[in-house]
Amino acid sequence: MGYTIDRYPSADSPRLGAMTLHPVAESVPRARRWFRKFIAPYNPACSVDDCVLMLSELVTNAVVYGRSDDPWIVRVEWFREGASLRVDVHNPGYPANVRLRRPEANDAHGRGLLLVDSVAESWRCGPSRFGGTVVSFVMADAWPD
């Protein structure tokens, strides 16, 4: 298991940190713990609990729905973009498979992106620069001026 942290973001490198995770269920709580640990020094004004909840949903989706014939990993990166915090979760799945669902009350699954949609300032999905899919969320005013 690996992770990297960029301690000093700058205009040339807005990435605050990154981690790589194996596509297994145990990676979800690990992602939550690592994100909390490594975002804390930046003291964001947004709710870290909300970010951890959304990160947990996206990593869960990456583990459950990511597909590849070769061994693969889930990549998580977080960035400072002006006053906003953006979190990206990459997996080898197909972007077309990411969709916001409206589950019935008795459905056991299908609420992850709905939750992200209701908490984040915005979210998006598309092709990842690593191949596969990236799903991102943005928290506005994470670092107000």
Short mmCIF file of C-alpha atoms in Angstrom, two decimals:
data_model
loop_
_atom_site.label_atom_id
_atom_site.label_comp_id
_atom_site.label_asym_id
_atom_site.label_seq_id
_atom_site.Cartn_x
_atom_site.Cartn_y
_atom_site.Cartn_z
CA MET A 1 0.00 0.00 0.00
CA GLY A 2 1.38 3.38 -0.84
CA TYR A 3 0.66 7.02 -0.39
CA THR A 4 2.31 10.31 -1.17
CA ILE A 5 1.79 13.68 0.40
CA ASP A 6 2.67 17.05 -1.11
CA ARG A 7 3.30 19.19 1.97
CA TYR A 8 3.70 22.57 0.28
CA PRO A 9 1.15 23.29 -2.43
CA SER A 10 1.97 26.05 -4.87
CA ALA A 11 0.56 27.48 -8.05
CA ASP A 12 2.64 24.89 -9.93
CA SER A 13 1.46 22.00 -7.74
CA PRO A 14 -1.99 22.38 -6.23
CA ARG A 15 -2.06 18.72 -5.17
CA LEU A 16 -2.13 18.42 -1.40
CA GLY A 17 -1.85 14.66 -1.26
CA ALA A 18 -2.53 11.30 -2.83
CA MET A 19 -2.92 7.66 -1.90
CA THR A 20 -3.13 4.37 -3.72
CA LEU A 21 -5.30 1.56 -2.44
CA HIS A 22 -5.88 -2.05 -3.32
CA PRO A 23 -9.42 -2.70 -4.64
CA VAL A 24 -10.60 -4.45 -1.46
CA ALA A 25 -13.22 -3.54 1.15
CA GLU A 26 -10.54 -2.84 3.79
CA SER A 27 -9.33 0.08 1.67
CA VAL A 28 -12.45 2.12 2.44
CA PRO A 29 -11.73 2.68 6.16
CA ARG A 30 -8.03 3.08 5.34
CA ALA A 31 -8.89 5.88 2.89
CA ARG A 32 -10.99 7.61 5.55
CA ARG A 33 -8.19 7.42 8.15
CA TRP A 34 -5.46 8.56 5.77
CA PHE A 35 -7.49 11.44 4.37
CA ARG A 36 -8.29 12.73 7.88
CA LYS A 37 -4.63 12.46 8.89
CA PHE A 38 -3.20 14.15 5.82
CA ILE A 39 -5.79 16.92 5.34
CA ALA A 40 -5.61 18.03 9.00
CA PRO A 41 -2.39 20.11 8.65
CA TYR A 42 -4.10 22.23 5.98
CA ASN A 43 -6.92 23.10 8.42
CA PRO A 44 -9.76 23.32 5.88
CA ALA A 45 -12.81 25.37 6.83
CA CYS A 46 -15.19 22.91 5.15
CA SER A 47 -16.54 19.90 7.01
CA VAL A 48 -13.87 17.19 7.01
CA ASP A 49 -16.59 14.76 8.16
CA ASP A 50 -18.58 15.53 5.00
CA CYS A 51 -15.47 15.07 2.86
CA VAL A 52 -14.68 11.76 4.54
CA LEU A 53 -18.25 10.56 3.99
CA MET A 54 -18.13 11.41 0.28
CA LEU A 55 -14.63 9.96 -0.10
CA SER A 56 -15.88 6.76 1.51
CA GLU A 57 -18.74 6.52 -0.98
CA LEU A 58 -16.49 7.12 -3.99
CA VAL A 59 -13.81 4.67 -2.86
CA THR A 60 -16.52 2.08 -2.19
CA ASN A 61 -17.88 2.61 -5.70
CA ALA A 62 -14.37 2.36 -7.17
CA VAL A 63 -13.71 -0.92 -5.35
CA VAL A 64 -17.11 -2.40 -6.23
CA TYR A 65 -17.43 -1.22 -9.83
CA GLY A 66 -13.83 -0.84 -11.05
CA ARG A 67 -12.95 -3.52 -13.59
CA SER A 68 -9.76 -4.61 -15.30
CA ASP A 69 -8.29 -7.82 -16.63
CA ASP A 70 -4.96 -6.78 -15.11
CA PRO A 71 -4.09 -6.07 -11.47
CA TRP A 72 -5.20 -2.56 -10.56
CA ILE A 73 -5.39 0.04 -7.81
CA VAL A 74 -7.70 2.82 -6.70
CA ARG A 75 -6.01 6.23 -6.72
CA VAL A 76 -7.20 9.12 -4.55
CA GLU A 77 -5.88 12.65 -4.90
CA TRP A 78 -6.89 15.92 -3.25
CA PHE A 79 -6.20 19.41 -4.52
CA ARG A 80 -6.50 23.01 -3.45
CA GLU A 81 -8.10 25.03 -6.22
CA GLY A 82 -8.32 28.63 -5.04
CA ALA A 83 -10.64 28.50 -2.04
CA SER A 84 -12.01 25.06 -2.97
CA LEU A 85 -11.00 21.50 -2.15
CA ARG A 86 -11.30 18.92 -4.95
CA VAL A 87 -11.04 15.19 -4.30
CA ASP A 88 -10.53 12.75 -7.21
CA VAL A 89 -11.02 8.98 -7.07
CA HIS A 90 -9.64 7.01 -10.03
CA ASN A 91 -10.45 3.41 -11.00
CA PRO A 92 -10.16 1.33 -14.18
CA GLY A 93 -13.93 1.20 -14.81
CA TYR A 94 -15.78 2.94 -17.62
CA PRO A 95 -17.03 6.54 -17.21
CA ALA A 96 -20.34 5.70 -18.89
CA ASN A 97 -21.16 3.39 -15.97
CA VAL A 98 -21.13 6.27 -13.44
CA ARG A 99 -24.62 7.61 -13.01
CA LEU A 100 -26.79 9.24 -10.40
CA ARG A 101 -29.55 6.84 -9.43
CA ARG A 102 -32.82 7.42 -7.65
CA PRO A 103 -33.24 4.26 -5.56
CA GLU A 104 -36.53 3.17 -4.09
CA ALA A 105 -36.92 3.41 -0.30
CA ASN A 106 -36.36 -0.33 0.16
CA ASP A 107 -33.29 -0.56 -2.15
CA ALA A 108 -30.17 -1.52 -0.22
CA HIS A 109 -27.73 0.25 -2.57
CA GLY A 110 -27.52 3.14 -5.01
CA ARG A 111 -27.35 6.19 -2.75
CA GLY A 112 -23.62 7.02 -2.90
CA LEU A 113 -23.65 9.55 -5.72
CA LEU A 114 -26.98 10.92 -4.53
CA LEU A 115 -25.30 11.67 -1.21
CA VAL A 116 -22.29 13.27 -2.97
CA ASP A 117 -24.67 15.31 -5.12
CA SER A 118 -26.47 16.65 -2.04
CA VAL A 119 -23.37 17.49 0.05
CA ALA A 120 -20.71 18.67 -2.42
CA GLU A 121 -20.68 22.02 -4.16
CA SER A 122 -20.33 20.00 -7.38
CA TRP A 123 -19.18 16.64 -8.68
CA ARG A 124 -18.23 15.17 -12.02
CA CYS A 125 -17.07 11.99 -13.67
CA GLY A 126 -15.10 11.35 -16.81
CA PRO A 127 -12.03 9.67 -18.22
CA SER A 128 -9.07 9.43 -15.85
CA ARG A 129 -5.60 10.48 -16.95
CA PHE A 130 -4.51 7.06 -15.63
CA GLY A 131 -7.03 5.28 -17.87
CA GLY A 132 -10.48 4.29 -16.71
CA THR A 133 -12.67 6.67 -14.71
CA VAL A 134 -12.26 9.56 -12.32
CA VAL A 135 -15.10 10.74 -10.09
CA SER A 136 -14.49 14.05 -8.30
CA PHE A 137 -16.23 16.26 -5.80
CA VAL A 138 -15.60 19.88 -4.90
CA MET A 139 -16.11 21.58 -1.54
CA ALA A 140 -16.36 25.35 -1.94
CA ASP A 141 -14.89 27.74 0.63
CA ALA A 142 -12.55 25.13 2.08
CA TRP A 143 -10.03 27.95 2.50
CA PRO A 144 -11.87 31.27 2.50
CA ASP A 145 -9.83 34.37 1.71
#
